[in-house]
Amino acid sequence: MVRQNDLKNKNELTWVSWNNNVQHGYTHHHTIKKETELTNIIRHTSGKVRVYGSKQSSADIAAGTDSLIDMRRYDQIISVDDFKKQITVQSGITLKTLITTIQSRGWSLPCLPDIDTVTLGGALSTGTHGTGRDGKLLSEYMVSCRMVMADGSVRKIQKGEELMDAARVSLGLLGIFSEITLQCEPVYTLHLKEQPMHDDQWLAEYDDLLENNDFTRILWMPHTDHGYVILGNKIDPDTPVKHNPGPDYLKHRRAVSRMLYKYTTKFPFLTTIANKIIYKLFFTSKKESKGTLYDATVTKSRSGTLELAEWTIAKSRFDACFRELKAALDNKNNAAYVHIPMDIRFVKEDNSWLSYAYGEDCVTVGCVTRDASSADDYKAFEVVEEIFLKHGGRPHWGKRFEAKDAELSKLYPKWEDFKSLRAELDPEGKFLNPYLTELLDVKKVAKNKNRAA
Ligand SMILES: Cc1cc2nc3c(=O)[nH]c(=O)nc-3n(C[C@H](O)[C@H](O)[C@H](O)COP(=O)(O)OP(=O)(O)OC[C@H]3O[C@@H](n4cnc5c(N)ncnc54)[C@H](O)[C@@H]3O)c2cc1C
């Protein structure tokens, strides 16, 4: 996969993603603080334009156009409705600022990703999600928004309108999220218990675990036959809980993993040994704690970058898909030496056109390399994609995958509707970069339209 576009033609300035793996030249750059600035730029830009947030997507979706708009200073809280527990914010706000603000009011967003440095606009656009029995994509908590359209006009979109179902997860292709109103819920305290479990056991029990716990997350570890199962249940905040964070050295897990996997880049077969060491050191002790969903489960700092892929599969097809995945990744004869852990999470069905959970509850499975610079040679991305595609799995929009229109059109019942709506709302393709053009096969849409005419 080409991760850098032709920089020599545009040697003025370079946009670089957080892990350096996506780089693009550009000619015009804008930082906005007001909606009117956003509408004016969009209205008066004759060429193509993309907006970006924290640049933390692995997919090439945030730049690649001559004009770029940085949304990160468009980050204010606009209003709070205490009666409805709703908050309206500008879309460049980070999840950290958003969640600490609502938590200080005694509210929560009940399903959170494992990162808080991303912007709300970026997170919504890519279908960012967490896990839980009732957990949904973050964008499902959006009850209304103001969207800046390709002609620079602003449309207010409300929950219940069909356009909202299309817009919730739309990669900035239908318009740019400006102000967003989110429905919050009362904050709650989770009692978390974490322990290793043999693959045979968690595979037999995950449905019951999901049903019987408010929070379920499984960190799966190829080459060890184990997953590390994290379960959480809501408790009264005053309930005493024996705090057991495990041995002190656990805090070095990411740094040790990075060091070990650095060597396995040169000698991939050593990954099996590295995985066993990391499992033994960091995933065999039991832990217990309590805290809010945000305080107790979201990672607040990372020692370095990653390159991420993530695939999702309808819960009804997870078993078959996972068994094939495990067989492939554990097989010593394949070159897909995958870094641990692989994050398994659960998301509730919804109606958003490009949601992974459109029409069916789904299970998500992460795949990362801790050495982002060698991501192009990381075979596991290919093996995982091949297996998930075979089982009808859907890729995370913000992460790395190769599938394009031909495959995606089979996976999303509303794919063609989304493409038609995009062409109607943005007929000049103002919000398209080369990657997104190929992803949607936009030329084909134009050709089909001509044929129909
Ligand atoms: C370490 C790490 C952990 C992660 N954990 C999770 C996780 O737990 N769950 C999960 O689902 N994902 C996770 N992700 C993926 C991440 O949430 C998404 O890639 C997210 O989009 C990144 O947000 P950003 O602000 O960096 O957006 P960017 O990468 O800057 O942009 C993403 C997309 O959103 C568009 N966009 C940005 N702002 C707007 C706007 N205002 N209106 C319209 N479009 C906009 C951009 O054009 C681009 O297409 C993780 C990523 C990393 C690096």
Short mmCIF file of C-alpha atoms and ligand atoms in Angstrom, two decimals:
data_model
loop_
_atom_site.label_atom_id
_atom_site.label_comp_id
_atom_site.label_asym_id
_atom_site.label_seq_id
_atom_site.Cartn_x
_atom_site.Cartn_y
_atom_site.Cartn_z
CA MET A 1 0.00 0.00 0.00
CA VAL A 2 1.35 3.46 -0.89
CA ARG A 3 1.18 5.45 2.31
CA GLN A 4 2.86 8.61 1.02
CA ASN A 5 1.56 10.55 -1.93
CA ASP A 6 3.74 12.28 -4.47
CA LEU A 7 5.39 14.88 -2.28
CA LYS A 8 7.85 16.10 -4.87
CA ASN A 9 5.13 17.97 -6.80
CA LYS A 10 4.04 19.86 -3.71
CA ASN A 11 7.19 20.42 -1.80
CA GLU A 12 5.88 23.46 0.09
CA LEU A 13 4.33 21.85 3.15
CA THR A 14 3.68 18.36 4.35
CA TRP A 15 0.81 17.00 6.45
CA VAL A 16 1.92 14.08 8.62
CA SER A 17 -0.29 11.68 10.57
CA TRP A 18 0.47 10.99 14.26
CA ASN A 19 2.55 7.87 13.51
CA ASN A 20 4.19 9.30 10.34
CA ASN A 21 2.65 6.64 8.12
CA VAL A 22 0.44 8.97 6.08
CA GLN A 23 2.02 12.05 4.55
CA HIS A 24 0.66 14.48 2.00
CA GLY A 25 1.73 17.74 0.46
CA TYR A 26 -0.73 20.64 0.60
CA THR A 27 -0.86 24.27 -0.48
CA HIS A 28 -3.50 25.94 1.70
CA HIS A 29 -3.98 25.46 5.40
CA HIS A 30 -6.65 26.94 7.65
CA THR A 31 -7.22 26.79 11.39
CA ILE A 32 -10.74 27.67 12.39
CA LYS A 33 -12.32 28.82 15.64
CA LYS A 34 -15.80 29.78 14.43
CA GLU A 35 -18.47 28.15 12.30
CA THR A 36 -18.53 31.18 9.98
CA GLU A 37 -14.82 30.66 9.27
CA LEU A 38 -15.56 27.06 8.35
CA THR A 39 -18.48 27.94 6.08
CA ASN A 40 -16.50 30.72 4.36
CA ILE A 41 -13.54 28.47 3.63
CA ILE A 42 -15.72 25.67 2.29
CA ARG A 43 -17.79 28.10 0.19
CA HIS A 44 -14.78 29.86 -1.32
CA THR A 45 -12.50 26.87 -1.88
CA SER A 46 -12.79 25.97 -5.54
CA GLY A 47 -10.72 22.78 -5.30
CA LYS A 48 -10.86 19.91 -2.87
CA VAL A 49 -10.69 20.26 0.89
CA ARG A 50 -10.42 17.89 3.85
CA VAL A 51 -10.73 18.61 7.55
CA TYR A 52 -8.70 16.85 10.19
CA GLY A 53 -8.72 16.36 13.95
CA SER A 54 -5.94 14.72 15.96
CA LYS A 55 -4.56 12.88 12.86
CA GLN A 56 -4.78 9.56 14.72
CA SER A 57 -6.43 7.52 11.98
CA SER A 58 -4.29 4.91 10.23
CA ALA A 59 -6.46 5.05 7.11
CA ASP A 60 -5.63 7.77 4.58
CA ILE A 61 -8.87 9.68 5.19
CA ALA A 62 -7.92 12.99 6.76
CA ALA A 63 -5.77 14.84 4.19
CA GLY A 64 -4.57 14.42 0.59
CA THR A 65 -6.18 17.59 -0.77
CA ASP A 66 -4.58 20.94 -1.62
CA SER A 67 -6.62 22.68 1.08
CA LEU A 68 -6.76 21.44 4.64
CA ILE A 69 -8.71 22.60 7.68
CA ASP A 70 -7.45 21.93 11.20
CA MET A 71 -10.49 21.50 13.48
CA ARG A 72 -8.63 21.23 16.78
CA ARG A 73 -9.18 24.82 17.89
CA TYR A 74 -12.88 24.60 17.14
CA ASP A 75 -13.31 23.01 20.54
CA GLN A 76 -15.66 25.01 22.75
CA ILE A 77 -18.62 23.88 24.81
CA ILE A 78 -21.64 25.73 23.44
CA SER A 79 -24.41 24.83 25.87
CA VAL A 80 -25.57 22.35 28.45
CA ASP A 81 -29.17 21.26 29.05
CA ASP A 82 -29.33 19.94 32.62
CA PHE A 83 -32.92 18.76 32.27
CA LYS A 84 -32.31 16.65 29.17
CA LYS A 85 -28.69 15.79 30.08
CA GLN A 86 -27.57 17.04 26.69
CA ILE A 87 -24.38 18.88 25.82
CA THR A 88 -23.67 20.84 22.64
CA VAL A 89 -20.04 21.22 21.64
CA GLN A 90 -17.89 22.25 18.70
CA SER A 91 -16.66 19.19 16.82
CA GLY A 92 -12.92 19.77 17.35
CA ILE A 93 -13.19 19.16 21.10
CA THR A 94 -11.10 16.22 22.33
CA LEU A 95 -12.82 13.34 24.05
CA LYS A 96 -10.74 14.12 27.12
CA THR A 97 -12.16 17.63 27.51
CA LEU A 98 -15.65 16.48 26.61
CA ILE A 99 -15.75 13.53 29.01
CA THR A 100 -14.15 15.32 31.96
CA THR A 101 -16.69 18.11 31.48
CA ILE A 102 -19.72 15.85 31.44
CA GLN A 103 -18.32 13.68 34.24
CA SER A 104 -17.97 16.77 36.44
CA ARG A 105 -21.73 17.30 35.94
CA GLY A 106 -22.47 13.71 37.02
CA TRP A 107 -23.03 12.47 33.48
CA SER A 108 -21.40 9.97 31.18
CA LEU A 109 -21.27 8.72 27.64
CA PRO A 110 -21.95 5.06 28.29
CA CYS A 111 -19.62 3.50 25.72
CA LEU A 112 -16.11 4.88 25.28
CA PRO A 113 -13.15 4.05 23.03
CA ASP A 114 -9.76 3.29 24.55
CA ILE A 115 -8.36 6.69 23.61
CA ASP A 116 -9.22 10.22 24.70
CA THR A 117 -6.87 12.35 22.59
CA VAL A 118 -9.00 12.13 19.44
CA THR A 119 -11.47 14.84 18.44
CA LEU A 120 -15.20 14.25 18.66
CA GLY A 121 -15.63 15.04 14.94
CA GLY A 122 -12.96 12.51 13.95
CA ALA A 123 -14.34 9.88 16.31
CA LEU A 124 -17.93 10.22 15.07
CA SER A 125 -16.92 10.26 11.40
CA THR A 126 -15.04 6.96 11.61
CA GLY A 127 -17.51 5.01 13.75
CA THR A 128 -15.34 5.03 16.85
CA HIS A 129 -16.71 2.72 19.55
CA GLY A 130 -16.10 1.09 22.91
CA THR A 131 -17.56 -2.10 24.35
CA GLY A 132 -20.38 -3.27 26.59
CA ARG A 133 -23.64 -5.13 26.80
CA ASP A 134 -25.54 -2.02 25.75
CA GLY A 135 -22.62 -0.21 24.15
CA LYS A 136 -23.08 1.56 20.85
CA LEU A 137 -20.90 3.54 18.49
CA LEU A 138 -20.14 6.98 19.92
CA SER A 139 -22.10 8.55 17.05
CA GLU A 140 -25.29 6.87 18.30
CA TYR A 141 -25.32 9.32 21.22
CA MET A 142 -25.54 12.29 18.82
CA VAL A 143 -29.10 13.64 18.87
CA SER A 144 -28.55 16.57 16.52
CA CYS A 145 -25.80 18.37 14.70
CA ARG A 146 -25.05 21.29 12.45
CA MET A 147 -23.34 20.12 9.30
CA VAL A 148 -21.48 22.36 6.86
CA MET A 149 -22.34 21.20 3.37
CA ALA A 150 -20.16 21.33 0.23
CA ASP A 151 -21.69 24.66 -0.90
CA GLY A 152 -20.92 26.26 2.46
CA SER A 153 -24.50 26.19 3.73
CA VAL A 154 -25.35 24.75 7.15
CA ARG A 155 -27.92 22.03 7.71
CA LYS A 156 -29.34 21.16 11.09
CA ILE A 157 -29.85 17.41 11.29
CA GLN A 158 -31.96 15.78 14.01
CA LYS A 159 -32.24 12.23 15.31
CA GLY A 160 -35.11 10.53 13.50
CA GLU A 161 -34.32 12.06 10.10
CA GLU A 162 -32.98 9.66 7.48
CA LEU A 163 -30.09 12.06 6.85
CA MET A 164 -28.98 11.50 10.44
CA ASP A 165 -28.68 7.76 9.84
CA ALA A 166 -26.45 8.52 6.84
CA ALA A 167 -24.46 11.28 8.54
CA ARG A 168 -23.54 9.64 11.85
CA VAL A 169 -20.66 7.67 10.32
CA SER A 170 -19.76 9.48 7.11
CA LEU A 171 -16.00 10.16 7.02
CA GLY A 172 -16.57 13.85 6.33
CA LEU A 173 -17.93 12.91 2.89
CA LEU A 174 -21.45 14.32 3.23
CA GLY A 175 -20.43 17.47 5.08
CA ILE A 176 -18.39 18.68 8.03
CA PHE A 177 -19.68 18.32 11.58
CA SER A 178 -19.85 21.75 13.14
CA GLU A 179 -21.80 21.77 16.41
CA ILE A 180 -22.82 18.46 17.91
CA THR A 181 -25.41 17.72 20.58
CA LEU A 182 -24.90 14.53 22.56
CA GLN A 183 -27.31 12.69 24.81
CA CYS A 184 -25.61 11.81 28.07
CA GLU A 185 -26.60 9.39 30.83
CA PRO A 186 -26.00 9.51 34.58
CA VAL A 187 -22.41 8.64 35.45
CA TYR A 188 -21.90 5.23 37.05
CA THR A 189 -19.18 3.36 38.89
CA LEU A 190 -17.93 0.04 37.58
CA HIS A 191 -16.48 -2.77 39.65
CA LEU A 192 -13.87 -4.30 37.35
CA LYS A 193 -12.36 -7.76 37.57
CA GLU A 194 -9.62 -8.87 35.20
CA GLN A 195 -8.12 -12.33 34.77
CA PRO A 196 -6.65 -14.66 32.16
CA MET A 197 -8.94 -17.29 30.71
CA HIS A 198 -8.17 -20.19 28.39
CA ASP A 199 -9.46 -19.66 24.85
CA ASP A 200 -11.73 -22.71 25.15
CA GLN A 201 -13.36 -21.23 28.23
CA TRP A 202 -13.99 -17.65 27.10
CA LEU A 203 -15.13 -18.89 23.67
CA ALA A 204 -17.69 -21.13 25.33
CA GLU A 205 -18.81 -18.40 27.72
CA TYR A 206 -18.52 -15.02 25.98
CA ASP A 207 -22.23 -14.81 25.17
CA ASP A 208 -23.14 -15.35 28.83
CA LEU A 209 -20.36 -13.01 29.98
CA LEU A 210 -21.71 -10.31 27.72
CA GLU A 211 -25.25 -10.87 28.91
CA ASN A 212 -24.37 -10.96 32.62
CA ASN A 213 -21.92 -8.06 32.81
CA ASP A 214 -22.26 -4.36 32.01
CA PHE A 215 -18.74 -4.24 30.54
CA THR A 216 -16.94 -7.03 28.69
CA ARG A 217 -13.60 -6.79 26.90
CA ILE A 218 -11.27 -9.60 25.95
CA LEU A 219 -7.61 -9.02 25.17
CA TRP A 220 -6.78 -12.04 23.07
CA MET A 221 -3.23 -13.37 22.86
CA PRO A 222 -2.31 -15.51 19.87
CA HIS A 223 0.35 -18.18 20.53
CA THR A 224 -0.69 -18.50 24.19
CA ASP A 225 -4.19 -20.02 23.97
CA HIS A 226 -5.41 -17.34 26.34
CA GLY A 227 -7.44 -14.20 26.50
CA TYR A 228 -7.34 -11.65 29.29
CA VAL A 229 -10.96 -11.07 30.24
CA ILE A 230 -12.05 -7.73 31.71
CA LEU A 231 -15.54 -7.67 33.20
CA GLY A 232 -17.27 -4.75 34.84
CA ASN A 233 -20.52 -4.23 36.69
CA LYS A 234 -22.24 -1.13 37.93
CA ILE A 235 -22.09 -0.67 41.70
CA ASP A 236 -22.94 2.00 44.22
CA PRO A 237 -19.86 4.28 44.29
CA ASP A 238 -19.56 3.74 48.06
CA THR A 239 -19.34 -0.05 47.79
CA PRO A 240 -15.95 -1.08 49.19
CA VAL A 241 -13.79 -2.86 46.62
CA LYS A 242 -10.45 -4.52 47.30
CA HIS A 243 -8.15 -2.47 45.07
CA ASN A 244 -5.69 -4.82 43.38
CA PRO A 245 -3.85 -3.22 40.46
CA GLY A 246 -1.50 -6.24 40.14
CA PRO A 247 2.29 -6.06 40.48
CA ASP A 248 3.86 -2.64 40.05
CA TYR A 249 5.88 -3.70 36.99
CA LEU A 250 2.67 -4.10 34.94
CA LYS A 251 2.92 -0.41 34.12
CA HIS A 252 5.91 -1.17 31.89
CA ARG A 253 3.93 -3.48 29.61
CA ARG A 254 3.77 -1.17 26.58
CA ALA A 255 7.46 -0.22 26.78
CA VAL A 256 8.58 -3.86 27.12
CA SER A 257 6.29 -4.91 24.25
CA ARG A 258 7.69 -2.19 22.05
CA MET A 259 11.24 -3.26 22.81
CA LEU A 260 10.60 -6.97 22.20
CA TYR A 261 8.63 -6.38 19.01
CA LYS A 262 11.36 -4.13 17.67
CA TYR A 263 13.57 -7.26 17.45
CA THR A 264 10.79 -9.38 15.98
CA THR A 265 10.54 -6.96 13.05
CA LYS A 266 13.90 -8.32 11.91
CA PHE A 267 13.17 -11.93 12.94
CA PRO A 268 9.37 -12.32 12.78
CA PHE A 269 9.38 -15.95 13.98
CA LEU A 270 10.57 -14.67 17.37
CA THR A 271 7.14 -13.08 17.81
CA THR A 272 5.77 -16.35 19.18
CA ILE A 273 8.37 -16.23 21.94
CA ALA A 274 7.80 -12.51 22.55
CA ASN A 275 4.06 -13.14 22.85
CA LYS A 276 4.60 -15.90 25.40
CA ILE A 277 6.93 -13.68 27.46
CA ILE A 278 4.52 -10.74 27.37
CA TYR A 279 1.62 -13.00 28.32
CA LYS A 280 3.49 -14.55 31.25
CA LEU A 281 4.75 -11.21 32.54
CA PHE A 282 1.75 -8.99 32.03
CA PHE A 283 -1.42 -11.00 31.54
CA THR A 284 -1.40 -13.76 34.13
CA SER A 285 -2.21 -11.82 37.29
CA LYS A 286 -5.71 -11.06 38.49
CA LYS A 287 -6.71 -7.44 38.98
CA GLU A 288 -9.61 -5.68 40.67
CA SER A 289 -10.61 -2.03 40.80
CA LYS A 290 -13.50 0.39 40.69
CA GLY A 291 -14.08 3.66 38.90
CA THR A 292 -16.13 5.37 36.24
CA LEU A 293 -16.02 3.97 32.72
CA TYR A 294 -13.70 6.81 31.73
CA ASP A 295 -11.44 6.71 34.79
CA ALA A 296 -11.14 2.93 34.99
CA THR A 297 -11.08 1.73 31.38
CA VAL A 298 -9.79 4.41 28.99
CA THR A 299 -6.03 4.58 28.33
CA LYS A 300 -4.79 8.11 29.13
CA SER A 301 -1.24 7.95 27.84
CA ARG A 302 0.77 5.75 25.52
CA SER A 303 4.52 5.41 25.37
CA GLY A 304 4.63 5.58 21.56
CA THR A 305 2.66 5.21 18.37
CA LEU A 306 1.02 2.18 16.77
CA GLU A 307 -0.42 1.22 13.44
CA LEU A 308 -3.89 -0.20 13.86
CA ALA A 309 -6.35 -2.33 11.96
CA GLU A 310 -9.68 -3.49 13.30
CA TRP A 311 -12.31 -5.76 11.83
CA THR A 312 -15.87 -6.30 12.93
CA ILE A 313 -18.14 -9.24 12.40
CA ALA A 314 -21.82 -9.86 13.13
CA LYS A 315 -22.00 -11.58 16.51
CA SER A 316 -23.83 -14.52 14.92
CA ARG A 317 -20.77 -15.17 12.71
CA PHE A 318 -18.03 -14.45 15.25
CA ASP A 319 -17.46 -18.04 16.35
CA ALA A 320 -16.64 -19.44 12.92
CA CYS A 321 -14.58 -16.38 11.99
CA PHE A 322 -12.59 -16.42 15.22
CA ARG A 323 -11.80 -20.13 15.02
CA GLU A 324 -10.35 -19.66 11.54
CA LEU A 325 -8.44 -16.60 12.70
CA LYS A 326 -6.93 -18.44 15.66
CA ALA A 327 -5.92 -21.39 13.50
CA ALA A 328 -4.24 -19.08 11.00
CA LEU A 329 -2.44 -16.84 13.48
CA ASP A 330 -1.30 -19.66 15.77
CA ASN A 331 0.03 -21.68 12.85
CA LYS A 332 3.82 -21.59 13.05
CA ASN A 333 4.11 -22.00 9.29
CA ASN A 334 2.47 -18.72 8.36
CA ALA A 335 4.25 -15.39 8.31
CA ALA A 336 1.54 -13.52 10.21
CA TYR A 337 3.30 -13.06 13.50
CA VAL A 338 0.84 -10.87 15.28
CA HIS A 339 1.57 -8.62 18.24
CA ILE A 340 -0.52 -9.06 21.37
CA PRO A 341 -3.02 -8.25 22.64
CA MET A 342 -5.79 -8.31 20.04
CA ASP A 343 -8.69 -6.35 21.46
CA ILE A 344 -12.12 -8.06 21.28
CA ARG A 345 -15.10 -5.84 22.01
CA PHE A 346 -18.88 -5.88 21.61
CA VAL A 347 -21.19 -3.31 20.02
CA LYS A 348 -24.99 -3.16 19.86
CA GLU A 349 -26.92 -3.07 16.60
CA ASP A 350 -27.89 0.30 15.09
CA ASN A 351 -29.31 1.95 11.96
CA SER A 352 -26.41 4.09 10.80
CA TRP A 353 -25.71 3.35 7.15
CA LEU A 354 -21.95 2.89 7.42
CA SER A 355 -21.88 1.55 10.97
CA TYR A 356 -20.16 -1.76 11.64
CA ALA A 357 -23.21 -2.68 13.69
CA TYR A 358 -25.76 -1.75 11.01
CA GLY A 359 -28.60 -4.23 11.40
CA GLU A 360 -26.85 -6.63 13.77
CA ASP A 361 -24.93 -6.74 17.06
CA CYS A 362 -21.26 -7.09 16.26
CA VAL A 363 -17.92 -8.12 17.69
CA THR A 364 -14.80 -6.09 16.91
CA VAL A 365 -11.29 -7.53 16.75
CA GLY A 366 -8.24 -5.27 16.77
CA CYS A 367 -4.87 -6.00 15.18
CA VAL A 368 -1.90 -3.73 15.86
CA THR A 369 1.76 -3.49 15.20
CA ARG A 370 3.76 -1.73 17.89
CA ASP A 371 6.36 -0.78 15.30
CA ALA A 372 4.39 1.63 13.10
CA SER A 373 7.36 2.26 10.81
CA SER A 374 7.37 -1.34 9.56
CA ALA A 375 3.59 -1.58 9.13
CA ASP A 376 3.85 -2.18 5.38
CA ASP A 377 5.64 -5.49 6.06
CA TYR A 378 3.30 -6.64 8.83
CA LYS A 379 1.74 -9.73 7.29
CA ALA A 380 -0.91 -10.05 10.01
CA PHE A 381 -2.88 -7.13 8.52
CA GLU A 382 -3.30 -9.10 5.28
CA VAL A 383 -4.15 -12.42 6.92
CA VAL A 384 -6.71 -10.86 9.27
CA GLU A 385 -8.35 -8.91 6.43
CA GLU A 386 -8.60 -11.99 4.22
CA ILE A 387 -10.31 -14.03 6.93
CA PHE A 388 -12.74 -11.30 7.97
CA LEU A 389 -13.70 -10.53 4.37
CA LYS A 390 -14.37 -14.21 3.80
CA HIS A 391 -16.80 -14.18 6.75
CA GLY A 392 -18.48 -10.92 5.78
CA GLY A 393 -16.60 -8.74 8.29
CA ARG A 394 -16.41 -4.95 8.03
CA PRO A 395 -13.26 -2.83 8.50
CA HIS A 396 -12.94 0.08 10.96
CA TRP A 397 -13.00 3.24 8.81
CA GLY A 398 -10.22 4.96 10.74
CA LYS A 399 -7.84 2.01 10.68
CA ARG A 400 -5.82 0.18 8.08
CA PHE A 401 -7.42 -2.01 5.43
CA GLU A 402 -7.17 -2.66 1.69
CA ALA A 403 -10.80 -3.44 0.77
CA LYS A 404 -12.48 -1.01 -1.62
CA ASP A 405 -15.84 -0.47 -3.26
CA ALA A 406 -16.11 -3.97 -4.78
CA GLU A 407 -15.83 -5.64 -1.37
CA LEU A 408 -17.52 -2.95 0.71
CA SER A 409 -20.62 -2.87 -1.47
CA LYS A 410 -21.26 -6.48 -0.43
CA LEU A 411 -20.83 -5.72 3.24
CA TYR A 412 -23.01 -2.65 3.70
CA PRO A 413 -26.68 -2.90 2.62
CA LYS A 414 -26.78 0.92 2.39
CA TRP A 415 -23.49 1.32 0.50
CA GLU A 416 -25.00 2.36 -2.83
CA ASP A 417 -27.48 4.68 -1.07
CA PHE A 418 -24.57 6.33 0.71
CA LYS A 419 -22.70 6.80 -2.53
CA SER A 420 -25.73 8.31 -4.26
CA LEU A 421 -26.38 10.65 -1.36
CA ARG A 422 -22.74 11.74 -1.35
CA ALA A 423 -22.90 12.47 -5.08
CA GLU A 424 -26.10 14.48 -4.56
CA LEU A 425 -24.77 16.50 -1.61
CA ASP A 426 -21.27 17.00 -3.01
CA PRO A 427 -21.62 16.78 -6.80
CA GLU A 428 -18.20 18.36 -7.45
CA GLY A 429 -16.45 15.94 -5.09
CA LYS A 430 -15.12 18.79 -2.93
CA PHE A 431 -14.64 16.51 0.08
CA LEU A 432 -12.90 13.70 -1.81
CA ASN A 433 -9.22 12.87 -1.54
CA PRO A 434 -7.59 10.22 -3.78
CA TYR A 435 -8.00 7.44 -1.20
CA LEU A 436 -11.70 8.16 -0.63
CA THR A 437 -12.29 8.48 -4.37
CA GLU A 438 -10.92 4.99 -4.83
CA LEU A 439 -12.66 3.65 -1.73
CA LEU A 440 -16.06 4.68 -3.11
CA ASP A 441 -15.12 4.15 -6.76
CA VAL A 442 -16.57 7.57 -7.49
CA LYS A 443 -15.93 7.35 -11.23
CA LYS A 444 -18.18 4.33 -11.35
CA VAL A 445 -20.99 6.32 -9.69
CA ALA A 446 -20.67 9.02 -12.34
CA LYS A 447 -20.63 6.42 -15.12
CA ASN A 448 -23.68 4.61 -13.74
CA LYS A 449 -25.53 7.91 -13.45
CA ASN A 450 -24.80 8.71 -17.10
CA ARG A 451 -25.95 5.27 -18.15
CA ALA A 452 -29.21 5.69 -16.20
CA ALA A 453 -29.74 9.08 -17.84
C1 LIG B 1 -4.07 4.52 19.94
C2 LIG B 1 -5.41 4.53 19.28
C3 LIG B 1 -6.49 3.96 19.95
C4 LIG B 1 -7.73 3.93 19.32
N1 LIG B 1 -8.78 3.37 19.99
C5 LIG B 1 -9.97 3.25 19.38
C6 LIG B 1 -11.05 2.61 20.04
O1 LIG B 1 -10.95 2.20 21.19
N2 LIG B 1 -12.21 2.49 19.34
C7 LIG B 1 -12.35 2.93 18.06
O2 LIG B 1 -13.41 2.74 17.46
N3 LIG B 1 -11.36 3.60 17.44
C8 LIG B 1 -10.18 3.76 18.07
N4 LIG B 1 -9.16 4.43 17.44
C9 LIG B 1 -9.43 5.06 16.12
C10 LIG B 1 -9.75 6.54 16.28
O3 LIG B 1 -10.77 6.74 17.22
C11 LIG B 1 -10.19 7.12 14.93
O4 LIG B 1 -9.19 6.91 13.97
C12 LIG B 1 -10.53 8.61 15.02
O5 LIG B 1 -11.09 9.02 13.82
C13 LIG B 1 -9.34 9.49 15.28
O6 LIG B 1 -9.81 10.81 15.54
P1 LIG B 1 -8.97 12.07 15.07
O7 LIG B 1 -9.45 13.26 15.80
O8 LIG B 1 -7.54 11.74 15.15
O9 LIG B 1 -9.47 12.15 13.56
P2 LIG B 1 -8.59 12.28 12.23
O10 LIG B 1 -7.79 11.03 12.08
O11 LIG B 1 -7.88 13.56 12.19
O12 LIG B 1 -9.77 12.26 11.15
C14 LIG B 1 -10.54 11.11 10.97
C15 LIG B 1 -11.61 11.35 9.91
O13 LIG B 1 -12.60 12.23 10.41
C16 LIG B 1 -12.75 13.33 9.54
N5 LIG B 1 -13.13 14.46 10.38
C17 LIG B 1 -12.42 15.02 11.38
N6 LIG B 1 -13.14 16.00 11.95
C18 LIG B 1 -14.32 16.06 11.30
C19 LIG B 1 -15.47 16.87 11.41
N7 LIG B 1 -15.56 17.83 12.31
N8 LIG B 1 -16.50 16.65 10.55
C20 LIG B 1 -16.43 15.66 9.61
N9 LIG B 1 -15.35 14.87 9.46
C21 LIG B 1 -14.31 15.07 10.30
C22 LIG B 1 -11.43 13.48 8.84
O14 LIG B 1 -11.54 14.16 7.61
C23 LIG B 1 -11.09 12.02 8.64
O15 LIG B 1 -11.78 11.49 7.54
C24 LIG B 1 -7.92 4.50 18.03
C25 LIG B 1 -6.83 5.10 17.39
C26 LIG B 1 -5.59 5.12 18.01
C27 LIG B 1 -4.44 5.77 17.31
#
